[in-house]
Short mmCIF file of C-alpha atoms and ligand atoms in Angstrom, two decimals:
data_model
loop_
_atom_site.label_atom_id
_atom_site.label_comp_id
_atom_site.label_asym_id
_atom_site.label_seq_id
_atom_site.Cartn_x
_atom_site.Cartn_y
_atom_site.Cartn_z
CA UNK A 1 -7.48 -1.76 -3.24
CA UNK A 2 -9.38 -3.46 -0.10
CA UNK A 3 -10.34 -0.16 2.24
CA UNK A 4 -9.90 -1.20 5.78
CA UNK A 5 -11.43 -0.37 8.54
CA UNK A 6 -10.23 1.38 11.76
CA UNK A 7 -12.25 1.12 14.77
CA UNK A 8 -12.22 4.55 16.86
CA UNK A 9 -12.31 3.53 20.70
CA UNK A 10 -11.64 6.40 23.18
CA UNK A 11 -11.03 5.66 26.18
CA UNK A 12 -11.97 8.81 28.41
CA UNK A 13 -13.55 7.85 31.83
CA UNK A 14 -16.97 8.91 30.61
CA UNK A 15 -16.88 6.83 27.15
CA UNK A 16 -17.67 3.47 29.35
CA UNK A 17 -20.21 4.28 32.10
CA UNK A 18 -21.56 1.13 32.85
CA UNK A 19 -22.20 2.19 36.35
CA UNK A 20 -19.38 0.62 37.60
CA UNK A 21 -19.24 -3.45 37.06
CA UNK A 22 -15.66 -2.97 34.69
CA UNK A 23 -13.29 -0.21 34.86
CA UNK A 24 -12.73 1.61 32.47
CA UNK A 25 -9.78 -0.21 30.88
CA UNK A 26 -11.62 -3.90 31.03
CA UNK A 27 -14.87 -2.02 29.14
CA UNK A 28 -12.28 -0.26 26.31
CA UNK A 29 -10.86 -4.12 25.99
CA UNK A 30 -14.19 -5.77 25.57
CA UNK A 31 -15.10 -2.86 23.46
CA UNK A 32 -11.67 -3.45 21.23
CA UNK A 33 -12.50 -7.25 20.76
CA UNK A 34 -16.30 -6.44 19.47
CA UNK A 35 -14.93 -3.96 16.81
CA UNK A 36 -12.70 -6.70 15.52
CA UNK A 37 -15.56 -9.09 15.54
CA UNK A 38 -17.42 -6.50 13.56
CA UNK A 39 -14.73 -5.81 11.49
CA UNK A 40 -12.18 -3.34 12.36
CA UNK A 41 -8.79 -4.13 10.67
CA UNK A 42 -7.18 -1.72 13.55
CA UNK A 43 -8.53 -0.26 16.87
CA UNK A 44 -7.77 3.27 17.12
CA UNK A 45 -7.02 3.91 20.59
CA UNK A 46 -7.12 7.35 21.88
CA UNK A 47 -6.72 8.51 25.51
CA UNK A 48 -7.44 12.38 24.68
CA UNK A 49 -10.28 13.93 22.95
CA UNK A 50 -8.88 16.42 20.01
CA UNK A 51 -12.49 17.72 19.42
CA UNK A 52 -12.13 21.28 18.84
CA UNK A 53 -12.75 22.46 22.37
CA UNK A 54 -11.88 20.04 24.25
CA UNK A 55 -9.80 20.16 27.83
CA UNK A 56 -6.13 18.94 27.04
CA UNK A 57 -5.33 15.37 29.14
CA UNK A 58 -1.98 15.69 30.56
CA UNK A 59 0.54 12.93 29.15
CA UNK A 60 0.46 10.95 32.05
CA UNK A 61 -2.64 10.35 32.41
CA UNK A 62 -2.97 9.95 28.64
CA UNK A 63 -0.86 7.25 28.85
CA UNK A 64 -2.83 5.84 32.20
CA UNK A 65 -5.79 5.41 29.81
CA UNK A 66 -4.48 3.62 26.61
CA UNK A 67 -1.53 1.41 27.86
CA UNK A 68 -3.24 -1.23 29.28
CA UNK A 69 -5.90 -1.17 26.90
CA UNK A 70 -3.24 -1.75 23.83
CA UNK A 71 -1.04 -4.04 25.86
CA UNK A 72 -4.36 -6.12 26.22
CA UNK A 73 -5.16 -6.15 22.91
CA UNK A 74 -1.67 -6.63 21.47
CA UNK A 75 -1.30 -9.42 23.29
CA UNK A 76 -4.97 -11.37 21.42
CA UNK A 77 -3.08 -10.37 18.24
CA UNK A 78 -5.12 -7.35 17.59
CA UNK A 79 -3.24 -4.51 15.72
CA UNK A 80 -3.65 -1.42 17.21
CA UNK A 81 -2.82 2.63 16.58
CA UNK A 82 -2.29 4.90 19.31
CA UNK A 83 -3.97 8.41 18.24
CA UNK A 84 -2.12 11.26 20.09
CA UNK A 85 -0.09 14.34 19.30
CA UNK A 86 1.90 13.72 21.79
CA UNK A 87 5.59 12.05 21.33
CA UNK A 88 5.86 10.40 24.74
CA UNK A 89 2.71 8.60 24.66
CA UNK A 90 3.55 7.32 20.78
CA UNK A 91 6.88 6.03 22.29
CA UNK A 92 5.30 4.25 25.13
CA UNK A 93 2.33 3.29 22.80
CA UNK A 94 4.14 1.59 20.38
CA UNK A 95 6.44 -0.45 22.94
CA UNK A 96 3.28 -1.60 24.08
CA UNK A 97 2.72 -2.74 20.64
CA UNK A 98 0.28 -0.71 19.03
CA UNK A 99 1.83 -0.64 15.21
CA UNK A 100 0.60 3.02 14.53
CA UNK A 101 1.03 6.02 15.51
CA UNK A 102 -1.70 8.36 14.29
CA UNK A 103 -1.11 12.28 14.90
CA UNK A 104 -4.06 14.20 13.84
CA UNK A 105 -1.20 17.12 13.83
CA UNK A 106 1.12 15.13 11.29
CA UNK A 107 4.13 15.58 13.61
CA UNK A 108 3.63 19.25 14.22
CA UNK A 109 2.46 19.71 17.79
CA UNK A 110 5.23 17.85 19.46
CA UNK A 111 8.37 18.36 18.37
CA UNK A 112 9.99 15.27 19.21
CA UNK A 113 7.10 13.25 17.37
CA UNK A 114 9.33 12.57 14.03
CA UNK A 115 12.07 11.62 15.73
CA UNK A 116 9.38 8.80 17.70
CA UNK A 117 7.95 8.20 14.65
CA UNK A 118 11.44 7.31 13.22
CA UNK A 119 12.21 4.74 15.58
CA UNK A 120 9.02 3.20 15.59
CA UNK A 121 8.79 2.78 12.00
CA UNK A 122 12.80 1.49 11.93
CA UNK A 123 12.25 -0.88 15.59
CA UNK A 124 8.76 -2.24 15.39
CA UNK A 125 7.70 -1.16 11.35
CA UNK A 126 5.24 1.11 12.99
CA UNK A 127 3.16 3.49 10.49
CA UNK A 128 3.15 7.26 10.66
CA UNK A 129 -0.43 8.29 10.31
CA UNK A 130 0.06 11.99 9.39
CA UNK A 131 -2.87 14.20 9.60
CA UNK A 132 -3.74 17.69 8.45
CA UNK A 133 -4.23 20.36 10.94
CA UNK A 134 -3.17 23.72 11.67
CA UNK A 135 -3.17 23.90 15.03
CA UNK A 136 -4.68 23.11 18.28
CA UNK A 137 -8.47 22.69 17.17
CA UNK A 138 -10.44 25.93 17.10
CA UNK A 139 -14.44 25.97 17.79
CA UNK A 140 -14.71 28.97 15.82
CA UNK A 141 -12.88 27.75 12.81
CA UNK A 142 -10.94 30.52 12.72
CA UNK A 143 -8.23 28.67 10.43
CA UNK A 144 -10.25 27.67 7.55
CA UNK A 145 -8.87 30.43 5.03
CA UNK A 146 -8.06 28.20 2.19
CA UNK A 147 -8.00 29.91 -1.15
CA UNK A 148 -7.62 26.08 -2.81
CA UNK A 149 -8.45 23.42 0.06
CA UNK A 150 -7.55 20.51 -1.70
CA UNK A 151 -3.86 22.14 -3.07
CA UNK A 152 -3.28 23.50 0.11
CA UNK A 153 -4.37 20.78 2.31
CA UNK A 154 -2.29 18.02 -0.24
CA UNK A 155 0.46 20.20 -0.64
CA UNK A 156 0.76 20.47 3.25
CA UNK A 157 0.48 16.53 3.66
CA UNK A 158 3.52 15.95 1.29
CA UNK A 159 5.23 18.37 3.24
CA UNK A 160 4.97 16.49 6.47
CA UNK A 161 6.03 13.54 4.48
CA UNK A 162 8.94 14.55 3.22
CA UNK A 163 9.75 15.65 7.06
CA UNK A 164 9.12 12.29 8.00
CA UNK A 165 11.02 10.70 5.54
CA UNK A 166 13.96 13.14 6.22
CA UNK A 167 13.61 12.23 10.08
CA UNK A 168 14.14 8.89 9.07
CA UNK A 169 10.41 7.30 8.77
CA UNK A 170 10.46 4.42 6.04
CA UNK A 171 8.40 5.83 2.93
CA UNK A 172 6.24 2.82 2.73
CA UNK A 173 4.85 3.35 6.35
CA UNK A 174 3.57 6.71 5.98
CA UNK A 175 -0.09 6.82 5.83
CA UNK A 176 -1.90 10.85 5.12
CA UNK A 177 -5.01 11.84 6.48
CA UNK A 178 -6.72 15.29 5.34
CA UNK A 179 -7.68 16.24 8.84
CA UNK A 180 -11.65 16.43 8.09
CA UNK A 181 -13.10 19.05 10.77
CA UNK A 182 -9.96 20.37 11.74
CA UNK A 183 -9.78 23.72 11.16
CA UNK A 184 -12.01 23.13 7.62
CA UNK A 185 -15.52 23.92 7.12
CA UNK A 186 -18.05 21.30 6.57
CA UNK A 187 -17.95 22.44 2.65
CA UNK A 188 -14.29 22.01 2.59
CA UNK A 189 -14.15 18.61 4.26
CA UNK A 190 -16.59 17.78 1.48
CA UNK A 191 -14.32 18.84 -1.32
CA UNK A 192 -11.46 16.99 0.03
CA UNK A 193 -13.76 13.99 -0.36
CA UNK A 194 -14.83 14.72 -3.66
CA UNK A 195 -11.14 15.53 -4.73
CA UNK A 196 -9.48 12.83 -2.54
CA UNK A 197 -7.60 11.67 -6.11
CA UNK A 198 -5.16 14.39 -5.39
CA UNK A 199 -4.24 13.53 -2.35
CA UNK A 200 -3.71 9.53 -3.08
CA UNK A 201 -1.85 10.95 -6.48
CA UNK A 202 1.02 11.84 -3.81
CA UNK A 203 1.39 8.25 -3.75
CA UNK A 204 0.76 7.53 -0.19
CA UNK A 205 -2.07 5.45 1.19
CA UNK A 206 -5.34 8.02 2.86
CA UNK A 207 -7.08 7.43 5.88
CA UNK A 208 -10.30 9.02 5.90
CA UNK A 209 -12.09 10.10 8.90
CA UNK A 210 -15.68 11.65 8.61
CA UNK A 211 -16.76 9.58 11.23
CA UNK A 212 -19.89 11.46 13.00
CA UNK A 213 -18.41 14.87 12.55
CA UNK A 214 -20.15 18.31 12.04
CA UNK A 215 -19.54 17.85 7.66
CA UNK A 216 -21.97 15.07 7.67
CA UNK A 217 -24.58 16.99 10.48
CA UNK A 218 -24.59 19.65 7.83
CA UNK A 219 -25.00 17.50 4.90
CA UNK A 220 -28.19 15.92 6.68
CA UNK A 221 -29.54 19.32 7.52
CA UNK A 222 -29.39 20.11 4.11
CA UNK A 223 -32.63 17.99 3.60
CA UNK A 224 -33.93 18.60 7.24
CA UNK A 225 -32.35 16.40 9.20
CA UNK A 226 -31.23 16.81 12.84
CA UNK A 227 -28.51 14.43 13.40
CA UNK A 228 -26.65 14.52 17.02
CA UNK A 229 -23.29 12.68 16.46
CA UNK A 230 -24.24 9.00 17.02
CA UNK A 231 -27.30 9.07 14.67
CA UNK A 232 -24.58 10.24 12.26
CA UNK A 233 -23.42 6.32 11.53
CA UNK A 234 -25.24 5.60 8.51
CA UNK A 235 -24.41 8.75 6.78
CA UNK A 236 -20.88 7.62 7.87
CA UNK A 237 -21.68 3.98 6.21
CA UNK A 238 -22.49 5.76 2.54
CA UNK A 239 -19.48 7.94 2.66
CA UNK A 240 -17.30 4.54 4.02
CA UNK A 241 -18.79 3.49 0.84
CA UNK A 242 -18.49 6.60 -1.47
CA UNK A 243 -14.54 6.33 -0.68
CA UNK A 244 -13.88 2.36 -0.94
CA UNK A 245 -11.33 1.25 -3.23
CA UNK A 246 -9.87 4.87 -3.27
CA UNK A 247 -8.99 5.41 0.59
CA UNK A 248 -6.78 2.85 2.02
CA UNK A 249 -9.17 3.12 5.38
CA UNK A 250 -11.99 4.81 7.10
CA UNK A 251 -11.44 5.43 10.66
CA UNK A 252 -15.28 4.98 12.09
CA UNK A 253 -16.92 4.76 15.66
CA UNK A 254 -19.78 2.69 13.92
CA UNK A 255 -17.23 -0.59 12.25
CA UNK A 256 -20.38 -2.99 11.71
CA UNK A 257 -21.80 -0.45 9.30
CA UNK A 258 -19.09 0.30 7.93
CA UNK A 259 -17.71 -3.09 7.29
CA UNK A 260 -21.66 -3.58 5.51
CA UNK A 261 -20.66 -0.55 3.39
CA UNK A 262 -17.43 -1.61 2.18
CA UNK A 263 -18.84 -5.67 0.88
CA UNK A 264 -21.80 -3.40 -0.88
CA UNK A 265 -18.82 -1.28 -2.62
CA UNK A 266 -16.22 -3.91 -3.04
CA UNK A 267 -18.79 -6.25 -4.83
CA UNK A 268 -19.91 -3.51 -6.65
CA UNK A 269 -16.45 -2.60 -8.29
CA UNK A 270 -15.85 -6.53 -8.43
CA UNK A 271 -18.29 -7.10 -10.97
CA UNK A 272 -17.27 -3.97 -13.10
CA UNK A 273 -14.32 -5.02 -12.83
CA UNK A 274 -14.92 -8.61 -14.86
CA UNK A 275 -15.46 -7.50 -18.05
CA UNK A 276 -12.22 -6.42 -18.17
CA UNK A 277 -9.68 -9.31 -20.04
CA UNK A 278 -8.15 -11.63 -17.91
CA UNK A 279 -4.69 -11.44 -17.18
CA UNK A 280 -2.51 -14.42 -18.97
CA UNK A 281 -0.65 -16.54 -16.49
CA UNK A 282 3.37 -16.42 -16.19
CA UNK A 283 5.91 -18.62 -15.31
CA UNK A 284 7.16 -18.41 -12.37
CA UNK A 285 11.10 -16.75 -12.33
CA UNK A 286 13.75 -19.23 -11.70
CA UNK A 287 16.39 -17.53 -10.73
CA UNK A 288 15.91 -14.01 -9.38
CA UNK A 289 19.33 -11.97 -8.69
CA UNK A 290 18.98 -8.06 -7.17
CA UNK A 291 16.74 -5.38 -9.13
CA UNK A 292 18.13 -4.26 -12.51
CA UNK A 293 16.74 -2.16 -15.43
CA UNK A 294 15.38 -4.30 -18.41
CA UNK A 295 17.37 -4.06 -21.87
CA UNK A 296 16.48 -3.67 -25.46
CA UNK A 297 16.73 -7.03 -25.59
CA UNK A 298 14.87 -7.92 -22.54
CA UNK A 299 11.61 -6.11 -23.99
CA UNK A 300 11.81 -8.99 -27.16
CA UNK A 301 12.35 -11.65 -24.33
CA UNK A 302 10.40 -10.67 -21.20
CA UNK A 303 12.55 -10.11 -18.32
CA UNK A 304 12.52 -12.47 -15.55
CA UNK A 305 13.92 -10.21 -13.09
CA UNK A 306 15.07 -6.23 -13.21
CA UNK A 307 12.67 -3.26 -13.49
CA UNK A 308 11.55 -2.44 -17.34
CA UNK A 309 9.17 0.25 -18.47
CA UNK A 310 7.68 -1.20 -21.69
CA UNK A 311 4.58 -0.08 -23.84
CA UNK A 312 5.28 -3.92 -26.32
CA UNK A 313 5.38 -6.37 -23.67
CA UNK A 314 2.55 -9.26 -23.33
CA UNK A 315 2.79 -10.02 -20.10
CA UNK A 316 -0.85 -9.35 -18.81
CA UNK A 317 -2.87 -7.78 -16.41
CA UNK A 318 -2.58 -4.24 -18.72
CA UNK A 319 -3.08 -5.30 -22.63
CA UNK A 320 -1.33 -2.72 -24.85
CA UNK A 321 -1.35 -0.40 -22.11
CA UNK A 322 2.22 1.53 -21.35
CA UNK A 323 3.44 -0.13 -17.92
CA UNK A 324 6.53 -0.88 -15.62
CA UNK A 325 8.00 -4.13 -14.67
CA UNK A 326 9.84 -4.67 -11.33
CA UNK A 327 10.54 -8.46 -10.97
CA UNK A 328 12.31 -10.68 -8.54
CA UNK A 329 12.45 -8.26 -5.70
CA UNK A 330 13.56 -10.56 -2.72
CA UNK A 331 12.12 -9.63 0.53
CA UNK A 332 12.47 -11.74 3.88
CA UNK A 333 9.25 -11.84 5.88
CA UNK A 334 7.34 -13.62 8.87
CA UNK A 335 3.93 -14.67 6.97
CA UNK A 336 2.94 -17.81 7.07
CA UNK A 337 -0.19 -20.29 8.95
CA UNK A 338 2.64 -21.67 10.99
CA UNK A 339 4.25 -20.95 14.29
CA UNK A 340 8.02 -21.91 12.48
CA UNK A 341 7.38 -19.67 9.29
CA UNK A 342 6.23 -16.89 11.56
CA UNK A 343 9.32 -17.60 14.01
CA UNK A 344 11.98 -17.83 11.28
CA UNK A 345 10.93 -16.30 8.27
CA UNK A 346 11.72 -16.66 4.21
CA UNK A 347 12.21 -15.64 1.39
CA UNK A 348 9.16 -13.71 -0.56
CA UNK A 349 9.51 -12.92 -4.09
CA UNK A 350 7.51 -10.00 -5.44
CA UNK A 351 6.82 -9.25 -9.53
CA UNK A 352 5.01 -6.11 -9.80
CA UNK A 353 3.36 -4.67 -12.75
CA UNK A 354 2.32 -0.84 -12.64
CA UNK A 355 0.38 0.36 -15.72
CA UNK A 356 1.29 3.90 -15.88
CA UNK A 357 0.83 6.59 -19.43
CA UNK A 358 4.69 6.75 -19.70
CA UNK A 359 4.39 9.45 -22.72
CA UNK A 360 4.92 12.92 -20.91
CA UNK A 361 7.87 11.01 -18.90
CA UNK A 362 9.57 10.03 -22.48
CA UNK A 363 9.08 13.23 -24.39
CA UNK A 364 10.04 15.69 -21.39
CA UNK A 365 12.28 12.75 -20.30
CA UNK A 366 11.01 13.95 -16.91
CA UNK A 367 11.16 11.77 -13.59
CA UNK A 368 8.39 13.24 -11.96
CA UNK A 369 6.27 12.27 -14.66
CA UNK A 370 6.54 8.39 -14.12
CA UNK A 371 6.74 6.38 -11.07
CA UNK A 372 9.75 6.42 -9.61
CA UNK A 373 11.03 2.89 -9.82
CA UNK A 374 13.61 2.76 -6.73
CA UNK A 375 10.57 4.28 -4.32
CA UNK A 376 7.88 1.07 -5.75
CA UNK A 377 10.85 -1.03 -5.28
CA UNK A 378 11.17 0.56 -1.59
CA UNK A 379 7.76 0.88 -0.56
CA UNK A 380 7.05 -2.46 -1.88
CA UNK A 381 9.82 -3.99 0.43
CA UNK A 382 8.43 -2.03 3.16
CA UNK A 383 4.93 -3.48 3.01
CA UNK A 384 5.66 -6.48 2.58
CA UNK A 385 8.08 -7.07 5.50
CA UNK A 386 5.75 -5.33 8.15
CA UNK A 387 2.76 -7.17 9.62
CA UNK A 388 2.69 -10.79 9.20
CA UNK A 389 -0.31 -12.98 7.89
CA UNK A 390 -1.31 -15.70 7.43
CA UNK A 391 -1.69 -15.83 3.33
CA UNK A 392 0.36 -14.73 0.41
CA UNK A 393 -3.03 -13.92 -0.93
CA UNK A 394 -3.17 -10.99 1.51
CA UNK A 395 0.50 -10.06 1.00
CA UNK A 396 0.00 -9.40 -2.95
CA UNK A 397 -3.27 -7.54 -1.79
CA UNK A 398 -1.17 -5.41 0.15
CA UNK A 399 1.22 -4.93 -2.31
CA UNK A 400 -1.61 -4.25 -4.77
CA UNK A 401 -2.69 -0.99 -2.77
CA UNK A 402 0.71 0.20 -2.26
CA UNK A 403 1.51 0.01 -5.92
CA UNK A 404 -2.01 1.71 -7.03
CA UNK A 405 -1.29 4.71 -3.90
CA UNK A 406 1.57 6.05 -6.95
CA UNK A 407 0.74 8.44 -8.70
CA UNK A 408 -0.53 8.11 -12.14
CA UNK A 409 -1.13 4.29 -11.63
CA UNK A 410 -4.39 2.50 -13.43
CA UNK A 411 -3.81 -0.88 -12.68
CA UNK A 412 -1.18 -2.87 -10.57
CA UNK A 413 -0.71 -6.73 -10.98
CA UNK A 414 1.00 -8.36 -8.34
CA UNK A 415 2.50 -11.94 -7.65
CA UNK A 416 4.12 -13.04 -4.65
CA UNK A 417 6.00 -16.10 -5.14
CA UNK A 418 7.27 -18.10 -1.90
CA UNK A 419 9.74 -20.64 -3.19
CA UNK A 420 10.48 -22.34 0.31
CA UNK A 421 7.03 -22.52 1.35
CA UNK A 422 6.34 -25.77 3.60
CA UNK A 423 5.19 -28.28 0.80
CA UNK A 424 6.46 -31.72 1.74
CA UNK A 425 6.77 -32.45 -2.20
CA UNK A 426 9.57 -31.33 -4.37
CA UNK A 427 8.04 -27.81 -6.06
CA UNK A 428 9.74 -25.19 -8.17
CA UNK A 429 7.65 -22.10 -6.62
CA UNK A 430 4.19 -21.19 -5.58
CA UNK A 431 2.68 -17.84 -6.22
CA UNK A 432 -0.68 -16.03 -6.28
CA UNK A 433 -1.34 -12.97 -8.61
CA UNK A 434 -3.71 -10.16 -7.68
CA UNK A 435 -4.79 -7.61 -10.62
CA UNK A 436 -6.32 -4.28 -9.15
CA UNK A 437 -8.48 -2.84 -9.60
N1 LIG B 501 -10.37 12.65 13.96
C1 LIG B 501 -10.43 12.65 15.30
C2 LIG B 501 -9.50 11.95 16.07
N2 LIG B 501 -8.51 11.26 15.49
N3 LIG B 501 -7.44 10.54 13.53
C3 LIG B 501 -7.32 10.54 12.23
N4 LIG B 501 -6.33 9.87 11.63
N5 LIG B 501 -8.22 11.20 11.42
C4 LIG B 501 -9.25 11.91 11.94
O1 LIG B 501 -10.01 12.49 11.16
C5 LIG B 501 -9.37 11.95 13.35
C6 LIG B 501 -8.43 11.24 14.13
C7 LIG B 501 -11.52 13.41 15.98
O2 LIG B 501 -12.70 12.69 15.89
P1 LIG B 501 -13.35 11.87 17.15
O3 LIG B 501 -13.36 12.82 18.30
O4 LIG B 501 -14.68 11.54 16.63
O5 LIG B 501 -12.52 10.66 17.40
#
């Protein structure tokens, strides 16, 4: 999985003193365009500081701050997330077109915010960025009583999901976040880290966001280092990098360093990652009717469509390693280089190829044990119709990470296929194939 990057830019009327020349809204633009140029995938825009301590912003002014700035940036194509607890600003946020909405309080602070988040997700295929907290931040820490952080704080997170997804918020648009410095210790943010497995077990993609705060001042003064917050960045960088391939994103103030950290990692884990075989090429499906289970005899033949869990099949990507099959899963979708494909859409047709260890599943013939076929089938769907691109090649990316966010999955190999793509010549199909990691 590529990590991406999220670009924090608050917009509070001190962040952008610049003794006058922009307001503060033109300076949080410029300042959104030069975190894309340094890399940001998403600019985090915030209108209200959730530091523990910090005076609450009421809504409307809130809303004041970040509109125009995500209207403006919308409107250059740049995806943005609106970070709030509040529910009003998220609605208005996300009709301005900002395509997340991160709550640091995972839905719990306002309770209209799942209900928001529901519409957003259905209307605009807005994500639900759900953090960890236990209430309004608290200076003293007060909160941090956690017999088992990492249960406690996962077990929470899949709480609030299954809230969301009971309010109505599509699976496969729910991002978790463990909430580092809210109401945890700087040793307890660091075991989340170190642990963060069991929270992407749960299946979701993780958002991590160390970002300056007090865990990484305290790691530094471990070896004698005084770090105020923005000196923090490159001890942000080597955690960006500690966490790539595992987190789906890091939200950072610093993105250039970041982005530095995640080429360092991602070429790293590409060369491991070559001495593994190479997967064997298939042909592409010809005809591809709705999802269906795979049959005895399917396993001798390999199945061009359905869903099969096989531990016998050659079809790449996982050797003799135990693995489902979902194939043919038809999903209409605006990517495309041109103005028509992104106007009209197509067809995309996804195969997917999870390798899983199916044995506790079989002998305690136990769901929860595998990966539930109808949710990869779902979430798959889901991330592939939201956010359209330019290349297939970043669709079955995308896919990719979605498929390796279930639990108990090693490997995922993906192909789109886009059998109406615009080739002037007569063509069967055209598909890439992504095997991760
Ligand atoms: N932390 C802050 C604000 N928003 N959002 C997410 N998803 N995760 C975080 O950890 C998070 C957040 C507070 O940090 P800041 O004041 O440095 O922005």
């Amino acid at each position: 999985m590529s990590t991406l990057v999220m670009g924090v830019l608050n917009v509070t009327p001190d962040s952008f003193s610049d003794g006058g020349r922009f307001t503060a809204a033109e300076a949080a633009i410029a300042r959104g365009r030069e975190l894309v140029a340094q890399g940001a995938r998403i600019v985090d825009v915030g209108g209200e500081s959730t530091r523990p301590g910090a005076t609450p912003v009421p809504v409307e002014e809130e809303q004041r701050r970040v509109l125009p700035v995500i209207r403006a940036l919308a409107a250059e194509g740049i995806e943005t997330s609106i970070d709030t607890i509040h529910a009003e600003t998220a609605r208005a946020a996300v009709a301005a077109g900002a395509r997340s909405i991160n709550d640091v309080s995972g839905g719990t602070h306002d309770p209209a915010m799942l209900d928001v988040a529901a519409r957003a997700a259905s209307e605009h295929g807005a994500r639900f960025i759900i953090g960890h907290w236990r209430g309004v931040p608290d200076p003293a820490h007060q909160r941090s009583d956690y017999a088992d952080v990492v249960a406690e704080v996962r077990d929470a997170l899949a709480e609030r999901a299954r809230a969301a997804i009971a309010a109505g918020v599509d699976r496969g648009l729910i991002v978790l976040d463990p909430g580092l410095g809210f109401d945890k210790t700087g040793e307890q943010c660091w075991r989340l880290l170190a642990h963060l497995d069991r929270l992407t077990e749960l299946g979701y993609p993780v958002l991590v966001g160390a970002s300056r705060k007090r865990m990484i001042a305290e790691a530094l003064a471990g070896v004698g280092i005084e770090a105020d917050p923005a000196a923090r960045d490159l001890a942000t960088s080597v955690v960006t990098a500690l966490v790539a391939g595992s987190a789906w994103g890091v939200r950072v103030h610093d993105v250039a360093g970041s982005a530095q950290a995640l080429a360092v990692a991602e070429a790293w884990q590409a060369a491991g990652a070559e001495t593994r075989p190479a997967p064997e090429t298939r042909p592409a499906p010809e005809t591809r009717p709705a999802v269906d289970m795979g049959s005895a005899q399917d396993m001798a033949d390999p199945p061009r469509t359905g869903i099969s869990t096989a531990d016998s099949m050659s079809t790449g990507g996982a050797g003799s390693e135990d693995r489902i099959v979902l194939t043919g899963l038809e999903v209409f979708a605006h990517h495309g280089v041109f103005d028509f494909e992104r106007q009209n859409g197509q067809r995309f047709i996804i195969d997917a190829e999870v390798s899983v260890d199916l044995r506790a599943a079989a002998s305690g013939d136990a769901l929860e044990r595998t990966v539930h076929y109808g949710e990869l089938a779902e979430a798959i769907a889901a991330a592939v119709e939201r956010d359209p691109v330019d290349l297939i090649e970043t669709v079955a990316e995308r896919v990719a990470g979605v498929a390796l966010g279930f639990a108990g999955v090693r490997r995922a190999t993906v192909t789109v296929h886009k059998p109406d793509a615009p080739i002037a010549a007569a063509f069967a199909d055209v598909a890439v194939t992504v095997v991760r990691p």
